[in-house]
Short mmCIF file of C-alpha atoms and ligand atoms in Angstrom, two decimals:
data_model
loop_
_atom_site.label_atom_id
_atom_site.label_comp_id
_atom_site.label_asym_id
_atom_site.label_seq_id
_atom_site.Cartn_x
_atom_site.Cartn_y
_atom_site.Cartn_z
CA MET F 20 0.00 0.00 0.00
CA VAL F 21 1.27 3.44 -0.88
CA LYS F 22 2.16 5.54 2.11
CA ILE F 23 2.34 9.30 2.11
CA ASN F 24 4.46 11.58 4.21
CA GLU F 25 1.83 12.09 6.87
CA SER F 26 3.82 14.90 8.43
CA TYR F 27 2.33 17.12 5.72
CA LEU F 28 -1.05 16.59 7.36
CA LYS F 29 0.23 18.34 10.48
CA LEU F 30 0.71 21.60 8.57
CA LYS F 31 -1.75 24.26 9.60
CA ALA F 32 -4.33 24.56 6.83
CA GLY F 33 -4.79 28.35 6.92
CA TYR F 34 -1.32 29.32 5.80
CA LEU F 35 -0.93 33.03 6.15
CA PHE F 36 -0.85 34.33 2.59
CA PRO F 37 -3.69 32.17 1.23
CA GLU F 38 -5.85 33.38 4.13
CA ILE F 39 -4.94 36.99 3.32
CA ALA F 40 -5.82 36.36 -0.33
CA ARG F 41 -9.13 34.76 0.70
CA ARG F 42 -10.14 37.79 2.78
CA VAL F 43 -9.04 40.28 0.13
CA ASN F 44 -10.88 38.37 -2.62
CA ALA F 45 -14.06 38.22 -0.55
CA PHE F 46 -13.85 41.97 0.05
CA VAL F 47 -13.14 42.75 -3.62
CA THR F 48 -16.04 40.56 -4.76
CA GLU F 49 -18.36 42.72 -2.69
CA ASN F 50 -16.52 45.96 -3.46
CA PRO F 51 -15.22 45.56 -7.01
CA ASP F 52 -14.17 49.22 -7.31
CA ALA F 53 -12.20 49.37 -4.06
CA PRO F 54 -8.74 50.81 -4.84
CA ILE F 55 -6.78 48.16 -2.93
CA ILE F 56 -3.13 48.84 -2.09
CA LYS F 57 -1.12 45.78 -1.09
CA LEU F 58 1.61 46.33 1.46
CA GLY F 59 1.41 42.72 2.57
CA ILE F 60 3.54 40.14 0.84
CA GLY F 61 7.29 40.84 0.81
CA ASP F 62 7.71 40.95 -2.95
CA VAL F 63 9.69 43.69 -4.68
CA THR F 64 7.98 46.03 -7.12
CA GLU F 65 10.76 47.91 -8.93
CA PRO F 66 12.31 46.63 -12.18
CA LEU F 67 15.68 44.89 -12.38
CA PRO F 68 18.84 47.04 -12.37
CA ASP F 69 20.09 47.90 -15.88
CA ALA F 70 23.45 46.25 -15.23
CA CYS F 71 21.68 42.91 -14.59
CA LEU F 72 19.39 43.33 -17.60
CA ASP F 73 22.30 44.09 -19.92
CA ALA F 74 24.30 41.13 -18.63
CA MET F 75 21.35 38.77 -19.06
CA ALA F 76 20.61 40.11 -22.55
CA ALA F 77 24.24 39.47 -23.54
CA ALA F 78 24.02 35.97 -22.02
CA VAL F 79 20.87 35.23 -24.03
CA LYS F 80 22.81 36.14 -27.19
CA GLU F 81 25.61 33.78 -26.16
CA MET F 82 23.10 30.96 -25.82
CA GLY F 83 22.06 31.52 -29.42
CA ASP F 84 25.54 30.98 -30.83
CA ARG F 85 27.10 27.50 -31.10
CA ALA F 86 30.51 28.95 -30.16
CA THR F 87 29.31 30.40 -26.84
CA PHE F 88 26.31 28.18 -26.06
CA LYS F 89 26.25 26.68 -22.54
CA GLY F 90 24.67 23.42 -21.46
CA TYR F 91 24.69 22.17 -17.89
CA GLY F 92 26.86 24.30 -15.66
CA PRO F 93 28.48 23.32 -12.37
CA GLU F 94 25.80 22.37 -9.82
CA GLN F 95 27.48 24.67 -7.30
CA GLY F 96 27.41 27.69 -9.61
CA TYR F 97 29.95 29.14 -12.04
CA ALA F 98 33.33 29.94 -10.54
CA TRP F 99 33.24 33.54 -11.83
CA LEU F 100 30.09 34.22 -9.78
CA ARG F 101 31.25 32.35 -6.67
CA GLU F 102 34.56 34.21 -6.72
CA LYS F 103 32.89 37.63 -6.89
CA ILE F 104 30.52 36.71 -4.06
CA ALA F 105 33.39 35.47 -1.89
CA ALA F 106 35.52 38.55 -2.60
CA GLN F 107 32.92 41.29 -2.34
CA ASP F 108 30.34 39.98 0.12
CA PHE F 109 32.75 38.29 2.50
CA GLN F 110 36.49 38.88 2.06
CA ALA F 111 35.93 42.65 1.71
CA ARG F 112 34.34 42.50 5.19
CA GLY F 113 37.20 40.52 6.66
CA CYS F 114 35.41 37.15 6.47
CA GLN F 115 37.69 34.38 5.26
CA ILE F 116 35.14 32.69 3.04
CA ASP F 117 36.47 30.93 -0.04
CA ALA F 118 34.63 30.73 -3.37
CA SER F 119 34.44 26.95 -3.00
CA GLU F 120 32.34 27.44 0.14
CA ILE F 121 29.63 29.32 -1.82
CA PHE F 122 26.79 27.28 -3.34
CA VAL F 123 24.73 29.23 -5.86
CA SER F 124 21.06 28.27 -5.93
CA ASP F 125 17.67 29.37 -7.17
CA GLY F 126 16.49 30.67 -3.82
CA ALA F 127 17.10 31.11 -0.13
CA LYS F 128 13.62 29.71 0.45
CA CYS F 129 14.55 26.34 -1.10
CA ASP F 130 17.96 26.32 0.55
CA THR F 131 16.63 26.99 4.05
CA GLY F 132 14.26 24.06 3.52
CA ASN F 133 16.63 21.74 1.66
CA ILE F 134 19.42 22.12 4.20
CA LEU F 135 17.49 19.74 6.45
CA ASP F 136 18.37 16.92 4.02
CA ILE F 137 21.87 16.74 5.47
CA PHE F 138 20.80 16.67 9.12
CA GLY F 139 19.41 13.79 11.15
CA LYS F 140 15.90 13.49 12.50
CA ASP F 141 16.62 13.76 16.20
CA ASN F 142 17.96 17.28 16.49
CA THR F 143 16.40 19.79 18.85
CA ILE F 144 15.42 22.87 16.87
CA ALA F 145 14.90 26.50 17.85
CA VAL F 146 13.09 29.15 15.84
CA THR F 147 12.22 32.69 16.75
CA ASP F 148 8.63 33.71 17.31
CA PRO F 149 7.51 35.51 15.13
CA VAL F 150 9.35 33.71 12.35
CA TYR F 151 9.64 33.37 8.56
CA PRO F 152 7.15 30.46 8.27
CA VAL F 153 9.32 28.40 5.89
CA TYR F 154 11.71 27.37 8.70
CA VAL F 155 8.88 25.91 10.71
CA ASP F 156 6.91 24.30 7.90
CA THR F 157 9.92 22.57 6.38
CA ASN F 158 10.66 21.01 9.76
CA VAL F 159 7.04 19.89 10.04
CA MET F 160 7.28 18.33 6.56
CA ALA F 161 10.51 16.57 7.52
CA GLY F 162 8.79 14.99 10.50
CA HIS F 163 10.79 16.92 13.08
CA THR F 164 7.80 18.19 15.07
CA GLY F 165 4.69 17.11 16.88
CA GLU F 166 1.24 18.51 16.22
CA ALA F 167 0.42 22.22 16.31
CA ASP F 168 -1.48 23.59 19.29
CA GLU F 169 -4.27 26.19 19.25
CA SER F 170 -1.82 29.09 18.85
CA GLY F 171 -0.04 27.35 15.96
CA LYS F 172 3.02 26.26 17.95
CA TYR F 173 4.36 22.84 17.04
CA GLY F 174 5.35 20.33 19.66
CA GLY F 175 9.06 19.59 19.71
CA LEU F 176 10.22 23.05 18.55
CA THR F 177 11.77 25.61 20.89
CA TYR F 178 10.27 29.05 20.26
CA ILE F 179 12.37 32.11 21.09
CA PRO F 180 10.12 35.16 21.41
CA ILE F 181 11.26 38.40 19.80
CA THR F 182 8.93 41.09 21.08
CA ALA F 183 8.96 44.65 22.36
CA ASP F 184 9.51 43.21 25.87
CA ASN F 185 13.00 42.04 24.90
CA GLU F 186 13.58 44.89 22.42
CA PHE F 187 13.25 42.43 19.55
CA THR F 188 16.40 40.54 20.37
CA ALA F 189 16.41 36.77 20.26
CA GLN F 190 17.21 35.72 23.84
CA ILE F 191 19.56 32.77 24.05
CA PRO F 192 17.69 29.73 25.39
CA THR F 193 18.67 28.28 28.73
CA GLU F 194 18.44 24.73 27.39
CA LYS F 195 20.68 23.18 24.74
CA VAL F 196 19.37 23.15 21.16
CA ASP F 197 21.10 21.61 18.15
CA LEU F 198 19.83 23.69 15.23
CA ILE F 199 18.97 27.38 15.51
CA TYR F 200 17.35 29.52 12.84
CA LEU F 201 18.24 33.21 13.04
CA CYS F 202 17.24 35.87 10.53
CA PHE F 203 18.69 39.40 10.71
CA PRO F 204 17.63 41.92 9.52
CA ASN F 205 14.52 40.13 10.60
CA ASN F 206 11.49 39.18 8.64
CA PRO F 207 8.89 40.07 9.88
CA THR F 208 9.91 42.48 12.66
CA GLY F 209 12.59 44.46 10.80
CA ALA F 210 14.80 44.08 13.88
CA THR F 211 18.57 43.80 13.58
CA ALA F 212 21.22 42.01 15.64
CA SER F 213 24.29 43.82 16.94
CA LYS F 214 27.76 42.28 16.80
CA GLU F 215 27.59 41.60 20.55
CA GLN F 216 24.25 39.84 20.27
CA LEU F 217 25.34 37.68 17.36
CA GLN F 218 28.66 36.92 19.03
CA ALA F 219 26.72 35.63 22.04
CA TRP F 220 24.82 33.27 19.72
CA VAL F 221 28.02 32.06 18.09
CA ASP F 222 29.57 31.47 21.53
CA TYR F 223 26.46 29.57 22.62
CA ALA F 224 26.57 27.43 19.47
CA LYS F 225 30.25 26.65 19.95
CA THR F 226 29.78 25.76 23.60
CA ASN F 227 26.82 23.51 22.90
CA GLY F 228 27.94 22.02 19.59
CA SER F 229 24.94 23.66 17.86
CA ILE F 230 24.64 24.86 14.28
CA ILE F 231 23.15 28.27 13.43
CA PHE F 232 21.23 28.69 10.19
CA PHE F 233 21.73 32.40 9.57
CA ASP F 234 19.34 33.88 7.03
CA ALA F 235 20.80 37.17 5.79
CA ALA F 236 18.37 37.65 2.89
CA TYR F 237 17.95 41.31 3.94
CA GLU F 238 21.57 42.20 4.75
CA ALA F 239 21.71 44.78 1.96
CA PHE F 240 19.24 46.93 3.88
CA ILE F 241 21.71 47.48 6.72
CA THR F 242 22.70 51.13 6.77
CA ASP F 243 24.11 51.22 10.31
CA ASP F 244 27.86 50.59 9.97
CA SER F 245 28.08 49.02 13.41
CA LEU F 246 25.81 46.11 12.44
CA PRO F 247 27.22 42.87 11.02
CA HIS F 248 26.11 41.91 7.49
CA SER F 249 27.34 38.35 7.76
CA ILE F 250 27.55 35.98 10.71
CA TYR F 251 31.12 35.24 9.62
CA GLU F 252 32.09 38.70 10.87
CA LEU F 253 31.90 37.14 14.33
CA ASP F 254 34.73 35.09 15.83
CA GLY F 255 34.19 31.36 15.56
CA ALA F 256 31.15 31.51 13.25
CA LYS F 257 32.90 29.51 10.54
CA ASP F 258 32.83 26.56 12.94
CA CYS F 259 29.13 26.71 13.74
CA ALA F 260 27.10 28.60 11.11
CA ILE F 261 25.62 28.22 7.65
CA GLU F 262 24.57 31.48 5.99
CA PHE F 263 21.79 31.98 3.45
CA ARG F 264 21.78 34.94 1.08
CA SER F 265 19.61 35.96 -1.83
CA PHE F 266 19.55 38.33 -4.79
CA SER F 267 15.78 38.60 -4.36
CA LYS F 268 15.62 41.66 -2.17
CA ASN F 269 18.86 43.50 -2.97
CA ALA F 270 18.61 43.26 -6.77
CA GLY F 271 14.91 42.50 -7.28
CA PHE F 272 15.46 38.86 -8.33
CA THR F 273 12.29 37.50 -6.69
CA GLY F 274 11.02 36.47 -10.13
CA THR F 275 14.45 35.93 -11.70
CA ARG F 276 15.66 33.54 -8.96
CA CYS F 277 19.20 33.47 -7.69
CA ALA F 278 20.60 33.04 -4.21
CA PHE F 279 23.46 31.30 -2.45
CA THR F 280 24.33 29.40 0.68
CA VAL F 281 27.67 29.46 2.45
CA VAL F 282 28.86 26.23 4.04
CA PRO F 283 32.37 26.72 5.44
CA LYS F 284 34.70 23.75 5.12
CA THR F 285 35.63 24.15 8.79
CA LEU F 286 32.09 23.27 9.82
CA THR F 287 32.10 19.69 11.04
CA VAL F 288 29.74 17.44 12.97
CA LYS F 289 30.48 14.12 14.68
CA THR F 290 28.62 11.00 13.54
CA SER F 291 27.13 8.61 16.08
CA SER F 292 30.32 6.57 15.84
CA GLY F 293 32.43 9.63 16.60
CA GLU F 294 33.73 10.30 13.09
CA GLU F 295 34.13 14.00 12.18
CA VAL F 296 32.20 14.88 8.99
CA GLN F 297 32.41 18.08 6.97
CA LEU F 298 28.93 19.50 6.32
CA TRP F 299 30.39 21.03 3.14
CA LYS F 300 30.88 17.53 1.74
CA LEU F 301 27.31 16.52 2.48
CA TRP F 302 25.82 19.70 1.03
CA ASN F 303 28.04 19.45 -2.03
CA ARG F 304 26.85 15.88 -2.52
CA ARG F 305 23.23 16.85 -1.92
CA GLN F 306 23.36 19.69 -4.45
CA SER F 307 25.22 17.63 -7.04
CA THR F 308 22.58 14.90 -6.77
CA LYS F 309 19.35 16.84 -6.45
CA PHE F 310 20.09 20.15 -8.20
CA ASN F 311 21.37 21.03 -11.65
CA GLY F 312 22.37 24.61 -11.08
CA VAL F 313 20.94 28.03 -11.82
CA SER F 314 20.62 29.04 -15.46
CA TYR F 315 23.71 30.56 -17.05
CA ILE F 316 21.71 33.65 -18.02
CA VAL F 317 20.55 34.31 -14.47
CA GLN F 318 24.02 33.75 -13.04
CA ARG F 319 25.39 36.34 -15.45
CA GLY F 320 22.65 38.69 -14.20
CA ALA F 321 23.68 38.00 -10.60
CA GLU F 322 27.35 38.54 -11.46
CA ALA F 323 26.48 42.01 -12.75
CA VAL F 324 25.31 42.94 -9.23
CA TYR F 325 29.03 42.99 -8.34
CA SER F 326 30.04 45.36 -11.16
CA GLU F 327 30.55 49.03 -10.37
CA ALA F 328 27.34 49.98 -12.17
CA GLY F 329 25.46 47.08 -10.55
CA GLN F 330 26.57 48.12 -7.07
CA ALA F 331 25.46 51.72 -7.67
CA GLN F 332 22.11 50.57 -9.05
CA ILE F 333 21.29 48.17 -6.23
CA LYS F 334 22.21 50.89 -3.71
CA GLU F 335 19.67 53.13 -5.38
CA LEU F 336 17.00 50.41 -5.28
CA ILE F 337 17.61 49.70 -1.62
CA SER F 338 17.57 53.42 -0.75
CA PHE F 339 14.28 53.74 -2.55
CA TYR F 340 12.66 51.00 -0.45
CA LEU F 341 14.27 52.34 2.73
CA GLU F 342 12.82 55.77 1.99
CA ASN F 343 9.42 54.09 1.67
CA ALA F 344 10.01 52.48 5.06
CA ALA F 345 10.95 55.86 6.55
CA ILE F 346 7.73 57.41 5.19
CA ILE F 347 5.67 54.55 6.64
CA ARG F 348 7.35 54.93 10.03
CA LYS F 349 6.97 58.70 10.12
CA GLU F 350 3.33 58.76 9.02
CA LEU F 351 2.23 56.02 11.39
CA GLU F 352 4.09 57.59 14.31
CA SER F 353 2.41 60.92 13.53
CA VAL F 354 -0.95 59.39 14.47
CA GLY F 355 0.37 57.64 17.55
CA PHE F 356 1.21 54.14 16.37
CA ASP F 357 4.11 52.31 18.03
CA VAL F 358 6.38 51.31 15.15
CA PHE F 359 9.50 49.14 15.07
CA GLY F 360 11.94 48.08 12.37
CA GLY F 361 12.00 49.74 8.96
CA VAL F 362 15.39 51.42 9.49
CA ASN F 363 17.84 48.69 8.45
CA ALA F 364 15.11 46.54 6.98
CA PRO F 365 12.27 46.83 4.46
CA TYR F 366 9.62 45.81 7.01
CA VAL F 367 7.86 48.04 9.51
CA TRP F 368 6.42 46.18 12.50
CA VAL F 369 3.48 48.02 13.97
CA LYS F 370 1.75 47.52 17.32
CA THR F 371 -1.96 47.25 16.55
CA PRO F 372 -3.92 50.16 18.03
CA GLU F 373 -6.69 49.94 20.60
CA GLY F 374 -5.66 46.42 21.63
CA LEU F 375 -6.98 44.97 18.34
CA THR F 376 -5.87 41.48 17.41
CA SER F 377 -3.67 41.24 14.33
CA TRP F 378 -6.51 39.88 12.19
CA ASP F 379 -9.04 42.45 13.50
CA PHE F 380 -6.62 45.19 12.52
CA PHE F 381 -6.11 43.52 9.15
CA ASP F 382 -9.88 43.60 8.53
CA LYS F 383 -10.15 47.20 9.73
CA LEU F 384 -7.37 48.38 7.41
CA LEU F 385 -8.86 46.44 4.51
CA ILE F 386 -12.39 47.71 5.01
CA ASN F 387 -11.70 51.30 6.12
CA CYS F 388 -8.56 52.08 4.12
CA ASN F 389 -8.49 49.40 1.40
CA VAL F 390 -4.91 48.70 2.47
CA VAL F 391 -3.57 45.16 2.86
CA GLY F 392 -0.82 44.34 5.34
CA THR F 393 0.22 41.13 7.08
CA PRO F 394 -1.15 40.14 10.49
CA GLY F 395 1.70 39.55 12.93
CA SER F 396 0.02 36.49 14.42
CA GLY F 397 0.48 34.75 11.05
CA PHE F 398 4.23 34.67 11.80
CA GLY F 399 3.79 33.06 15.21
CA ALA F 400 1.96 33.40 18.50
CA ALA F 401 4.27 36.18 19.75
CA GLY F 402 3.33 38.22 16.66
CA GLU F 403 -0.22 38.61 17.97
CA GLY F 404 -1.01 42.29 18.45
CA TYR F 405 1.44 43.31 15.72
CA PHE F 406 1.16 43.96 12.02
CA ARG F 407 3.79 43.93 9.25
CA ILE F 408 3.82 46.65 6.63
CA SER F 409 6.17 46.11 3.73
CA ALA F 410 8.10 48.94 2.11
CA PHE F 411 8.22 47.06 -1.18
CA ASN F 412 5.92 49.19 -3.28
CA SER F 413 5.82 52.25 -5.50
CA ARG F 414 6.22 55.64 -3.81
CA GLU F 415 2.79 56.61 -5.03
CA ASN F 416 1.15 53.61 -3.36
CA VAL F 417 3.04 54.10 -0.11
CA LEU F 418 2.03 57.77 0.09
CA GLU F 419 -1.57 57.02 -0.76
CA ALA F 420 -1.78 54.14 1.74
CA MET F 421 -0.30 56.31 4.49
CA LYS F 422 -2.72 59.13 3.66
CA ARG F 423 -5.65 56.76 4.06
CA ILE F 424 -4.36 55.22 7.30
CA THR F 425 -3.46 58.53 8.95
CA THR F 426 -6.88 59.93 8.01
CA ALA F 427 -8.71 56.88 9.38
CA PHE F 428 -6.72 56.71 12.66
CA LYS F 429 -6.31 60.43 13.36
N1 LIG K 26 14.44 34.35 3.71
C1 LIG K 26 13.63 35.28 4.20
C2 LIG K 26 13.77 35.70 5.60
C3 LIG K 26 12.62 35.84 3.40
O1 LIG K 26 11.81 36.76 3.89
C4 LIG K 26 12.50 35.41 2.05
C5 LIG K 26 11.46 35.97 1.16
O2 LIG K 26 10.60 36.70 1.50
C6 LIG K 26 13.36 34.45 1.60
C7 LIG K 26 14.33 33.92 2.44
C8 LIG K 26 13.21 33.91 0.21
O3 LIG K 26 14.27 34.25 -0.58
P1 LIG K 26 14.35 33.73 -2.08
O4 LIG K 26 13.50 34.63 -2.92
O5 LIG K 26 15.80 33.79 -2.40
O6 LIG K 26 13.83 32.32 -2.12
#
């Protein structure tokens, strides 16, 4: 008899974004002329940088010529891209990361899920609360959790609250956990981690033999020079951390698809028989077996991010979104909202007014302002009473949405 992976049945049915879509569609069916502005889902809105477009156009031409045509590339990514990533994203910041430790992929989302392939089933796992839901759901799918309770928390996971009460820092757990997911700048709260805070995590991981999965998908939004962009800026991180990066949010590649994962060769774990195994070897094997690389064209586009023109253009893009975030912060504060994040991150995390639940506030914004955001409770129980507003939108939409909200909540 065929058996399915019954762990999938543990997944909460009302996944956040489908539920948002359901409510918006119901509202639009009844109010077909409502001028809805979506500041919910974290997708970029601005077109690709010219440098990336030009590089991809040239690569398309190469594919049309027998002399320059490319078939399968290296599963780990082309050396010319890995070398630029290693040099500019890491070595330039004093992190001794080698090109061979970079694995180019088609997304940080897939990588943060796929990484579980190389780990055993009996690890204790910690996630922050609120959290990027992919970390939790991929562990549910892999059979690493129990059932979810009423608030959506899964048995077997350690939840680390990040709330206003602890100034949005992830407090180090008192118990020992094996795998820890950290994301800074944080989705959804927009919070950042200082060098001291991250160093404390690295020290914890080294003391306890834990591995940190560090998701730095939003590192490009860091404007404060004192904040670390990579976990490898901290002493000892190469022995205990895997870092995930993406071109989605810095260069607008959400639809183009390119990302990378860093697995240092110094990162080792002992087998049950005491043998020391390099995680790099396992990930390399996993990628070579289950992945055939990112398209040549897209990798050329990603490479152009590291050109002088590319760097200037992505800076402009990021500044644009950060200015949106600053407008959102300022306008909401002007009518008395408590706002967090949105300074070194594209997300503004808002305390719901009048003690409204996250979903009640969602409905109120939708009905009264025709603005869609994301209820904080959808990211975890500790997100209840908060709301995420994304700065990924046109200036016109941001200004209009803020005008409507400040008028409604004056
Ligand atoms: N990691 C975080 C924290 C995210 O918020 C997102 C997308 O919203 C991703 C990863 C996905 O990145 P990618 O587009 O590279 O799959």
